[in-house]
């Protein structure tokens, strides 16, 4: 059935900077905020923005991601005309079999999938950002400006700017310059990696790009510069709100802490823009006789008999008597023994920490990832 | 796959929960913060691989419809089998005509249509976890006509009041079915959980109607004790019967204890419910929480002790909540003191600063009430 706008989520990244957390799962499937996975954010945004069909482009360890998103039921994307589809590279008749060579190539290899819905517009998203955005508003902006492509932008601190695409706009918001991950950024208005394209035009650009042997097959490096050179109408859309790229252990930790310290900006309680996720059938959390919980987030299925302060505790974690968990993120199904002390760490899912161990350092600058059992 | 049609039955007049009952049938009562009563029999059935389920309701079906839906959350296959929610569509002149037998009769065609050879009937007001497939196998091995599940309890003087009791012979044959009037300590409490062949079930419905329009299923069983081979099957796990506000409150309270809860919630026997997509619960700097069961979606800024807090509740700064069952989406305002109380859904207590029930007889705050 014809769709006005289709969303394609780029979830191929291996996420090596997340270390052992992404050893068995793709980055978008990493746990966040007590009960969510990172990809719940773009998927919930799609569902809440009225987008019915979402493709998830992945090639690294896609089994867990696939079993997680398949069907789309967790986000309500399972009505007759909607669905979430995991799209790993596949072999096709009369073409060479290739892995996705770049962000643009991932879309090129799925032109047939997109065509089957005959959309007017295609929304390109990244699977590793934490934010809440109404894409319908962005589309309205795109239409108002009669744009060929609209890029969501936001200001970032100069020191972080080199991690992103940096752009220059005129007064009306039209983009006149674009640089992907520059070594020395000149400005600090950055691309969020969220694009709306007119599908007919993008389809042509992708087919051309596919034939170009010098191309990186990347949106930031190839497609956007080509459009600028050709004088296409590229518009920026200024996003105001919380946004975080959780590509590293410390930024993943920070984003979790933002749920405690910046909850006005990243409000998960907001009933008008819920973030959906898989529901585990866990019993409600139990806080024992020795439990003491201060400024923390705790999910269902937990059994807490120790002190938890400034921390995010995920589904079905057990924390023993006299344990102290401080400024830490504990992922699902961990067992923290009696008398354990945790400071400034992320504990990977399913890890066991034996009684009375001290892990992490309250004065450390760094956030440590605990991905092996501590005995 | 279990060769039985699952039936969740509504209770008789022995069950009357002051206040809460005005808003919904017992099947839809909030329980332990995140569940509703019907989650327990339904999860027992789907975990036992029963794939055709009928839920019988007397009235006010709305909350059950919206909670159960297609039954997908209970692992019901949407193509094979499924859940039907049935309620008596002919409104009787008097409430006492509204028996389970009348309801079964009204839906006889759907019962006959079932492809299963047996029926398992379970009440919506009792909490336990049990494998009905094993029960059916035991029933078939015994060669009995009907198997009735019971539990031997030694607190029948104070609990399970007005529940059915079984008088058994040495071979576990049922001699008669009576009522627990609270006169004796030890009783065999009928769990109103029955297994029998579908044909016999249909036959008993018709026979009951011939005897009396006011007969319940348990009445016709009692009458058939001599004629048929009706046997008891002893259950030994956790059991609670919710018959009044006190037993509702006490069942919630005793399940705060993880040891007691582990007898009802077993790892290999999950209790399913409908998700509300609530975020994890947040505790602020001023939170003080001891010995509690707390659901997701809450904001805890005050003090909570020995209590159950339902989904999406707010306990504001300076509030003290003790020995309380707070149903979902309620707000306990600043400096409010609550003790020995059941607060129904979506209530907001802020102006009155002190509400206390007495131990053994909890106070009750109405649904959506502003105090």
mmCIF file of C-alpha atoms in Angstrom, chain A residues 27-328:
data_model
loop_
_atom_site.group_PDB
_atom_site.id
_atom_site.type_symbol
_atom_site.label_atom_id
_atom_site.label_comp_id
_atom_site.label_asym_id
_atom_site.label_seq_id
_atom_site.Cartn_x
_atom_site.Cartn_y
_atom_site.Cartn_z
ATOM 1 C CA UNK A 27 24.778 -1.013 18.789
ATOM 2 C CA UNK A 28 21.083 -0.162 18.372
ATOM 3 C CA UNK A 29 20.193 -3.186 20.505
ATOM 4 C CA UNK A 30 22.291 -2.006 23.475
ATOM 5 C CA UNK A 31 20.270 -1.448 26.665
ATOM 6 C CA UNK A 32 19.461 2.037 27.877
ATOM 7 C CA UNK A 33 17.503 3.727 30.647
ATOM 8 C CA UNK A 34 16.543 0.704 32.737
ATOM 9 C CA UNK A 35 14.249 -1.070 30.305
ATOM 10 C CA UNK A 36 14.865 0.248 26.820
ATOM 11 C CA UNK A 37 17.211 -0.454 23.945
ATOM 12 C CA UNK A 38 18.676 2.441 21.986
ATOM 13 C CA UNK A 39 16.619 1.657 18.888
ATOM 14 C CA UNK A 40 13.375 2.044 20.880
ATOM 15 C CA UNK A 41 13.835 5.809 20.572
ATOM 16 C CA UNK A 42 13.821 6.194 16.766
ATOM 17 C CA UNK A 43 11.206 3.427 16.480
ATOM 18 C CA UNK A 44 8.905 5.029 19.060
ATOM 19 C CA UNK A 45 9.431 8.398 17.395
ATOM 20 C CA UNK A 46 8.316 6.831 14.104
ATOM 21 C CA UNK A 47 5.256 5.247 15.709
ATOM 22 C CA UNK A 48 4.329 8.503 17.463
ATOM 23 C CA UNK A 49 4.904 10.521 14.275
ATOM 24 C CA UNK A 50 2.486 8.377 12.287
ATOM 25 C CA UNK A 51 5.082 6.575 10.179
ATOM 26 C CA UNK A 52 3.891 3.055 9.494
ATOM 27 C CA UNK A 53 6.706 1.331 7.649
ATOM 28 C CA UNK A 54 10.219 1.245 9.039
ATOM 29 C CA UNK A 55 13.213 -0.517 7.511
ATOM 30 C CA UNK A 56 16.124 -1.314 9.799
ATOM 31 C CA UNK A 57 19.415 -1.628 7.916
ATOM 32 C CA UNK A 58 21.877 -3.802 9.673
ATOM 33 C CA UNK A 59 24.745 -6.087 8.946
ATOM 34 C CA UNK A 60 26.625 -6.596 12.200
ATOM 35 C CA UNK A 61 25.272 -9.287 14.581
ATOM 36 C CA UNK A 62 21.745 -8.830 13.401
ATOM 37 C CA UNK A 63 20.120 -11.892 14.974
ATOM 38 C CA UNK A 64 19.260 -10.303 18.320
ATOM 39 C CA UNK A 65 18.248 -7.075 16.664
ATOM 40 C CA UNK A 66 16.102 -8.988 14.223
ATOM 41 C CA UNK A 67 14.321 -11.044 16.844
ATOM 42 C CA UNK A 68 13.840 -7.861 18.843
ATOM 43 C CA UNK A 69 12.247 -5.654 16.207
ATOM 44 C CA UNK A 70 10.560 -8.322 14.070
ATOM 45 C CA UNK A 71 6.898 -7.651 13.580
ATOM 46 C CA UNK A 72 7.005 -4.219 15.185
ATOM 47 C CA UNK A 73 4.439 -5.139 17.827
ATOM 48 C CA UNK A 74 6.369 -3.559 20.684
ATOM 49 C CA UNK A 75 5.872 -0.133 19.139
ATOM 50 C CA UNK A 76 2.347 -0.689 17.870
ATOM 51 C CA UNK A 77 3.729 -0.908 14.322
ATOM 52 C CA UNK A 78 1.896 -4.158 13.659
ATOM 53 C CA UNK A 79 -1.379 -3.051 12.114
ATOM 54 C CA UNK A 80 -2.289 -4.278 8.622
ATOM 55 C CA UNK A 81 -0.518 -1.448 6.826
ATOM 56 C CA UNK A 82 2.499 -1.154 9.053
ATOM 57 C CA UNK A 83 5.571 -3.073 10.003
ATOM 58 C CA UNK A 84 9.216 -3.034 10.984
ATOM 59 C CA UNK A 85 11.549 -4.886 8.664
ATOM 60 C CA UNK A 86 15.145 -5.837 9.342
ATOM 61 C CA UNK A 87 17.121 -5.561 6.114
ATOM 62 C CA UNK A 88 20.554 -7.157 6.129
ATOM 63 C CA UNK A 89 22.528 -7.292 2.844
ATOM 64 C CA UNK A 90 21.125 -9.975 0.568
ATOM 65 C CA UNK A 91 22.074 -11.688 -2.641
ATOM 66 C CA UNK A 92 20.121 -10.548 -5.686
ATOM 67 C CA UNK A 93 19.817 -11.826 -9.230
ATOM 68 C CA UNK A 94 22.194 -10.273 -11.756
ATOM 69 C CA UNK A 95 24.187 -8.227 -9.246
ATOM 70 C CA UNK A 96 27.255 -8.839 -7.177
ATOM 71 C CA UNK A 97 26.662 -9.682 -3.552
ATOM 72 C CA UNK A 98 28.073 -6.915 -1.397
ATOM 73 C CA UNK A 99 27.982 -5.906 2.203
ATOM 74 C CA UNK A 100 26.669 -2.383 2.716
ATOM 75 C CA UNK A 101 29.597 -0.266 1.542
ATOM 76 C CA UNK A 102 28.324 2.931 3.150
ATOM 77 C CA UNK A 103 25.195 4.585 4.517
ATOM 78 C CA UNK A 104 23.960 5.506 1.048
ATOM 79 C CA UNK A 105 24.721 2.067 -0.351
ATOM 80 C CA UNK A 106 22.575 0.488 2.352
ATOM 81 C CA UNK A 107 19.623 2.414 0.909
ATOM 82 C CA UNK A 108 20.660 1.748 -2.709
ATOM 83 C CA UNK A 109 20.621 -1.983 -2.066
ATOM 84 C CA UNK A 110 17.051 -1.686 -0.782
ATOM 85 C CA UNK A 111 15.547 0.482 -3.510
ATOM 86 C CA UNK A 112 13.224 -2.405 -4.391
ATOM 87 C CA UNK A 113 11.961 -2.545 -0.798
ATOM 88 C CA UNK A 114 11.241 1.181 -0.735
ATOM 89 C CA UNK A 115 9.659 1.142 -4.188
ATOM 90 C CA UNK A 116 7.162 -1.485 -3.088
ATOM 91 C CA UNK A 117 5.550 1.168 -0.850
ATOM 92 C CA UNK A 118 5.748 3.909 -3.482
ATOM 93 C CA UNK A 119 6.488 6.666 -0.961
ATOM 94 C CA UNK A 120 6.629 10.374 -1.668
ATOM 95 C CA UNK A 121 9.364 10.906 0.927
ATOM 96 C CA UNK A 122 11.996 8.834 2.667
ATOM 97 C CA UNK A 123 13.220 9.596 6.168
ATOM 98 C CA UNK A 124 16.765 8.454 6.940
ATOM 99 C CA UNK A 125 17.525 7.913 10.629
ATOM 100 C CA UNK A 126 20.381 6.751 12.738
ATOM 101 C CA UNK A 127 19.865 3.854 15.146
ATOM 102 C CA UNK A 128 22.166 5.072 17.899
ATOM 103 C CA UNK A 129 20.782 8.384 19.078
ATOM 104 C CA UNK A 130 18.688 9.095 22.148
ATOM 105 C CA UNK A 131 16.093 11.809 21.505
ATOM 106 C CA UNK A 132 12.391 12.421 21.062
ATOM 107 C CA UNK A 133 11.399 14.033 17.788
ATOM 108 C CA UNK A 134 8.190 14.510 15.872
ATOM 109 C CA UNK A 135 9.172 13.703 12.284
ATOM 110 C CA UNK A 136 5.779 14.921 11.075
ATOM 111 C CA UNK A 137 6.815 18.460 12.009
ATOM 112 C CA UNK A 138 10.041 18.036 10.106
ATOM 113 C CA UNK A 139 8.114 16.813 7.074
ATOM 114 C CA UNK A 140 5.794 19.824 7.254
ATOM 115 C CA UNK A 141 8.881 22.070 7.255
ATOM 116 C CA UNK A 142 10.264 20.141 4.289
ATOM 117 C CA UNK A 143 7.045 20.665 2.333
ATOM 118 C CA UNK A 144 6.740 24.362 3.254
ATOM 119 C CA UNK A 145 10.179 25.040 1.827
ATOM 120 C CA UNK A 146 9.533 22.924 -1.188
ATOM 121 C CA UNK A 147 12.875 21.306 -0.379
ATOM 122 C CA UNK A 148 14.618 18.415 -2.075
ATOM 123 C CA UNK A 149 16.244 17.427 1.178
ATOM 124 C CA UNK A 150 15.824 18.581 4.760
ATOM 125 C CA UNK A 151 18.455 17.899 7.417
ATOM 126 C CA UNK A 152 17.698 18.104 11.144
ATOM 127 C CA UNK A 153 20.340 20.231 12.871
ATOM 128 C CA UNK A 154 21.286 21.374 16.325
ATOM 129 C CA UNK A 155 24.082 23.328 17.941
ATOM 130 C CA UNK A 156 26.776 21.281 19.705
ATOM 131 C CA UNK A 157 29.796 22.329 21.758
ATOM 132 C CA UNK A 158 32.818 23.080 19.568
ATOM 133 C CA UNK A 159 34.944 20.310 21.068
ATOM 134 C CA UNK A 160 32.444 17.689 19.940
ATOM 135 C CA UNK A 161 31.768 19.203 16.534
ATOM 136 C CA UNK A 162 34.419 17.182 14.723
ATOM 137 C CA UNK A 163 32.390 13.997 15.384
ATOM 138 C CA UNK A 164 29.511 15.239 13.252
ATOM 139 C CA UNK A 165 28.612 16.789 9.939
ATOM 140 C CA UNK A 166 28.925 20.584 10.165
ATOM 141 C CA UNK A 167 26.910 22.977 8.024
ATOM 142 C CA UNK A 168 26.543 26.553 6.980
ATOM 143 C CA UNK A 169 23.129 28.008 6.248
ATOM 144 C CA UNK A 170 21.816 31.303 4.946
ATOM 145 C CA UNK A 171 19.276 33.368 6.886
ATOM 146 C CA UNK A 172 16.295 31.434 5.601
ATOM 147 C CA UNK A 173 17.779 28.161 6.777
ATOM 148 C CA UNK A 174 18.881 26.964 3.381
ATOM 149 C CA UNK A 175 22.098 24.954 3.524
ATOM 150 C CA UNK A 176 24.970 26.429 1.513
ATOM 151 C CA UNK A 177 27.920 24.428 2.850
ATOM 152 C CA UNK A 178 28.294 20.963 4.385
ATOM 153 C CA UNK A 179 31.317 19.161 5.795
ATOM 154 C CA UNK A 180 31.190 15.606 7.179
ATOM 155 C CA UNK A 181 33.236 15.069 10.345
ATOM 156 C CA UNK A 182 35.749 17.898 9.657
ATOM 157 C CA UNK A 183 39.089 17.912 11.500
ATOM 158 C CA UNK A 184 38.764 21.622 12.242
ATOM 159 C CA UNK A 185 35.107 22.580 12.317
ATOM 160 C CA UNK A 186 34.334 26.217 11.536
ATOM 161 C CA UNK A 187 30.798 26.344 12.854
ATOM 162 C CA UNK A 188 28.881 24.455 15.403
ATOM 163 C CA UNK A 189 25.543 23.824 13.758
ATOM 164 C CA UNK A 190 25.679 20.118 13.171
ATOM 165 C CA UNK A 191 23.719 17.548 11.285
ATOM 166 C CA UNK A 192 21.884 15.013 13.443
ATOM 167 C CA UNK A 193 22.123 12.457 10.669
ATOM 168 C CA UNK A 194 18.364 12.739 10.131
ATOM 169 C CA UNK A 195 17.347 13.436 6.535
ATOM 170 C CA UNK A 196 14.106 13.708 4.601
ATOM 171 C CA UNK A 197 14.482 13.229 0.846
ATOM 172 C CA UNK A 198 12.027 13.327 -2.011
ATOM 173 C CA UNK A 199 12.185 9.679 -2.961
ATOM 174 C CA UNK A 200 12.166 10.119 -6.755
ATOM 175 C CA UNK A 201 15.196 12.397 -6.601
ATOM 176 C CA UNK A 202 17.072 10.323 -4.024
ATOM 177 C CA UNK A 203 16.452 7.189 -6.031
ATOM 178 C CA UNK A 204 18.133 8.774 -9.059
ATOM 179 C CA UNK A 205 21.049 10.115 -6.978
ATOM 180 C CA UNK A 206 21.615 6.697 -5.421
ATOM 181 C CA UNK A 207 21.635 4.956 -8.775
ATOM 182 C CA UNK A 208 24.180 7.485 -10.070
ATOM 183 C CA UNK A 209 26.270 7.164 -6.937
ATOM 184 C CA UNK A 210 26.247 3.387 -7.248
ATOM 185 C CA UNK A 211 28.049 3.668 -10.581
ATOM 186 C CA UNK A 212 30.646 6.152 -9.338
ATOM 187 C CA UNK A 213 33.837 4.183 -8.494
ATOM 188 C CA UNK A 214 35.272 7.091 -6.456
ATOM 189 C CA UNK A 215 32.303 7.388 -4.144
ATOM 190 C CA UNK A 216 32.305 6.305 -0.503
ATOM 191 C CA UNK A 217 28.587 5.646 -0.929
ATOM 192 C CA UNK A 218 27.928 7.788 2.128
ATOM 193 C CA UNK A 219 25.195 10.386 2.698
ATOM 194 C CA UNK A 220 27.436 12.954 4.393
ATOM 195 C CA UNK A 221 30.456 12.491 2.163
ATOM 196 C CA UNK A 222 28.825 11.943 -1.224
ATOM 197 C CA UNK A 223 25.093 12.406 -1.588
ATOM 198 C CA UNK A 224 24.712 15.716 0.251
ATOM 199 C CA UNK A 225 27.781 17.366 -1.405
ATOM 200 C CA UNK A 226 26.544 16.220 -4.822
ATOM 201 C CA UNK A 227 23.159 17.779 -4.145
ATOM 202 C CA UNK A 228 24.779 21.032 -3.075
ATOM 203 C CA UNK A 229 26.912 21.083 -6.203
ATOM 204 C CA UNK A 230 23.881 20.523 -8.347
ATOM 205 C CA UNK A 231 22.119 23.468 -6.700
ATOM 206 C CA UNK A 232 19.359 21.357 -5.115
ATOM 207 C CA UNK A 233 17.208 22.842 -2.370
ATOM 208 C CA UNK A 234 18.660 21.643 0.910
ATOM 209 C CA UNK A 235 17.042 22.986 4.045
ATOM 210 C CA UNK A 236 17.987 22.781 7.681
ATOM 211 C CA UNK A 237 15.404 22.087 10.351
ATOM 212 C CA UNK A 238 16.418 23.257 13.779
ATOM 213 C CA UNK A 239 15.672 20.697 16.498
ATOM 214 C CA UNK A 240 15.208 21.902 20.030
ATOM 215 C CA UNK A 241 15.313 19.312 22.715
ATOM 216 C CA UNK A 242 17.424 16.593 24.167
ATOM 217 C CA UNK A 243 19.659 14.655 21.813
ATOM 218 C CA UNK A 244 22.612 12.415 22.478
ATOM 219 C CA UNK A 245 24.816 10.217 20.360
ATOM 220 C CA UNK A 246 25.577 7.240 22.594
ATOM 221 C CA UNK A 247 28.516 5.908 20.679
ATOM 222 C CA UNK A 248 30.936 5.554 23.584
ATOM 223 C CA UNK A 249 30.883 4.066 27.076
ATOM 224 C CA UNK A 250 31.095 7.510 28.677
ATOM 225 C CA UNK A 251 28.358 9.033 26.506
ATOM 226 C CA UNK A 252 26.141 6.012 27.173
ATOM 227 C CA UNK A 253 26.708 6.504 30.895
ATOM 228 C CA UNK A 254 26.073 10.238 30.611
ATOM 229 C CA UNK A 255 22.816 9.721 28.728
ATOM 230 C CA UNK A 256 21.664 7.378 31.504
ATOM 231 C CA UNK A 257 22.613 9.976 34.125
ATOM 232 C CA UNK A 258 20.688 12.586 32.148
ATOM 233 C CA UNK A 259 17.545 10.631 33.044
ATOM 234 C CA UNK A 260 18.303 11.552 36.655
ATOM 235 C CA UNK A 261 19.749 15.029 36.343
ATOM 236 C CA UNK A 262 18.183 16.412 33.163
ATOM 237 C CA UNK A 263 14.824 14.672 33.333
ATOM 238 C CA UNK A 264 12.977 17.827 32.285
ATOM 239 C CA UNK A 265 14.673 17.547 28.891
ATOM 240 C CA UNK A 266 14.578 13.769 28.553
ATOM 241 C CA UNK A 267 11.249 12.944 30.164
ATOM 242 C CA UNK A 268 10.271 9.308 29.909
ATOM 243 C CA UNK A 269 7.102 9.915 31.930
ATOM 244 C CA UNK A 270 5.598 12.092 29.208
ATOM 245 C CA UNK A 271 2.306 10.387 28.343
ATOM 246 C CA UNK A 272 1.955 12.203 25.020
ATOM 247 C CA UNK A 273 5.205 10.827 23.602
ATOM 248 C CA UNK A 274 5.750 7.419 25.153
ATOM 249 C CA UNK A 275 8.837 5.409 24.392
ATOM 250 C CA UNK A 276 7.728 1.843 23.749
ATOM 251 C CA UNK A 277 9.771 -1.261 24.291
ATOM 252 C CA UNK A 278 9.476 -4.994 24.715
ATOM 253 C CA UNK A 279 7.643 -5.819 27.911
ATOM 254 C CA UNK A 280 9.347 -8.447 30.002
ATOM 255 C CA UNK A 281 6.930 -10.308 32.174
ATOM 256 C CA UNK A 282 8.743 -9.494 35.375
ATOM 257 C CA UNK A 283 7.050 -8.975 38.731
ATOM 258 C CA UNK A 284 7.119 -5.446 40.185
ATOM 259 C CA UNK A 285 10.314 -4.384 41.896
ATOM 260 C CA UNK A 286 10.833 -5.411 45.497
ATOM 261 C CA UNK A 287 12.652 -3.138 47.905
ATOM 262 C CA UNK A 288 13.772 -5.061 50.981
ATOM 263 C CA UNK A 289 14.209 -4.218 54.656
ATOM 264 C CA UNK A 290 17.698 -2.859 54.051
ATOM 265 C CA UNK A 291 16.867 -1.125 50.791
ATOM 266 C CA UNK A 292 17.651 2.551 50.499
ATOM 267 C CA UNK A 293 17.079 4.267 47.192
ATOM 268 C CA UNK A 294 18.021 7.829 46.469
ATOM 269 C CA UNK A 295 17.825 9.712 43.196
ATOM 270 C CA UNK A 296 17.698 6.628 41.016
ATOM 271 C CA UNK A 297 15.709 4.802 38.397
ATOM 272 C CA UNK A 298 14.737 1.198 38.936
ATOM 273 C CA UNK A 299 12.907 -1.166 36.607
ATOM 274 C CA UNK A 300 10.517 -4.034 37.257
ATOM 275 C CA UNK A 301 11.770 -7.440 38.285
ATOM 276 C CA UNK A 302 14.482 -5.969 40.528
ATOM 277 C CA UNK A 303 15.164 -7.168 44.051
ATOM 278 C CA UNK A 304 16.973 -4.438 45.960
ATOM 279 C CA UNK A 305 18.179 -4.912 49.510
ATOM 280 C CA UNK A 306 21.133 -2.505 49.398
ATOM 281 C CA UNK A 307 21.746 1.189 48.905
ATOM 282 C CA UNK A 308 21.334 2.670 45.444
ATOM 283 C CA UNK A 309 22.295 6.258 44.818
ATOM 284 C CA UNK A 310 22.429 8.240 41.572
ATOM 285 C CA UNK A 311 22.103 5.094 39.480
ATOM 286 C CA UNK A 312 20.020 3.440 36.790
ATOM 287 C CA UNK A 313 19.098 -0.181 37.565
ATOM 288 C CA UNK A 314 17.647 -2.244 34.721
ATOM 289 C CA UNK A 315 15.154 -5.104 34.585
ATOM 290 C CA UNK A 316 15.516 -8.045 36.994
ATOM 291 C CA UNK A 317 18.715 -6.977 38.751
ATOM 292 C CA UNK A 318 19.415 -8.350 42.244
ATOM 293 C CA UNK A 319 21.297 -6.171 44.706
ATOM 294 C CA UNK A 320 22.222 -7.829 47.998
ATOM 295 C CA UNK A 321 22.209 -6.568 51.560
ATOM 296 C CA UNK A 322 24.701 -3.837 52.484
ATOM 297 C CA UNK A 323 25.711 -3.347 48.862
ATOM 298 C CA UNK A 324 26.266 0.195 47.646
ATOM 299 C CA UNK A 325 25.641 1.127 44.028
ATOM 300 C CA UNK A 326 26.660 4.695 43.302
ATOM 301 C CA UNK A 327 26.710 6.737 40.083
ATOM 302 C CA UNK A 328 26.437 3.561 38.022
#
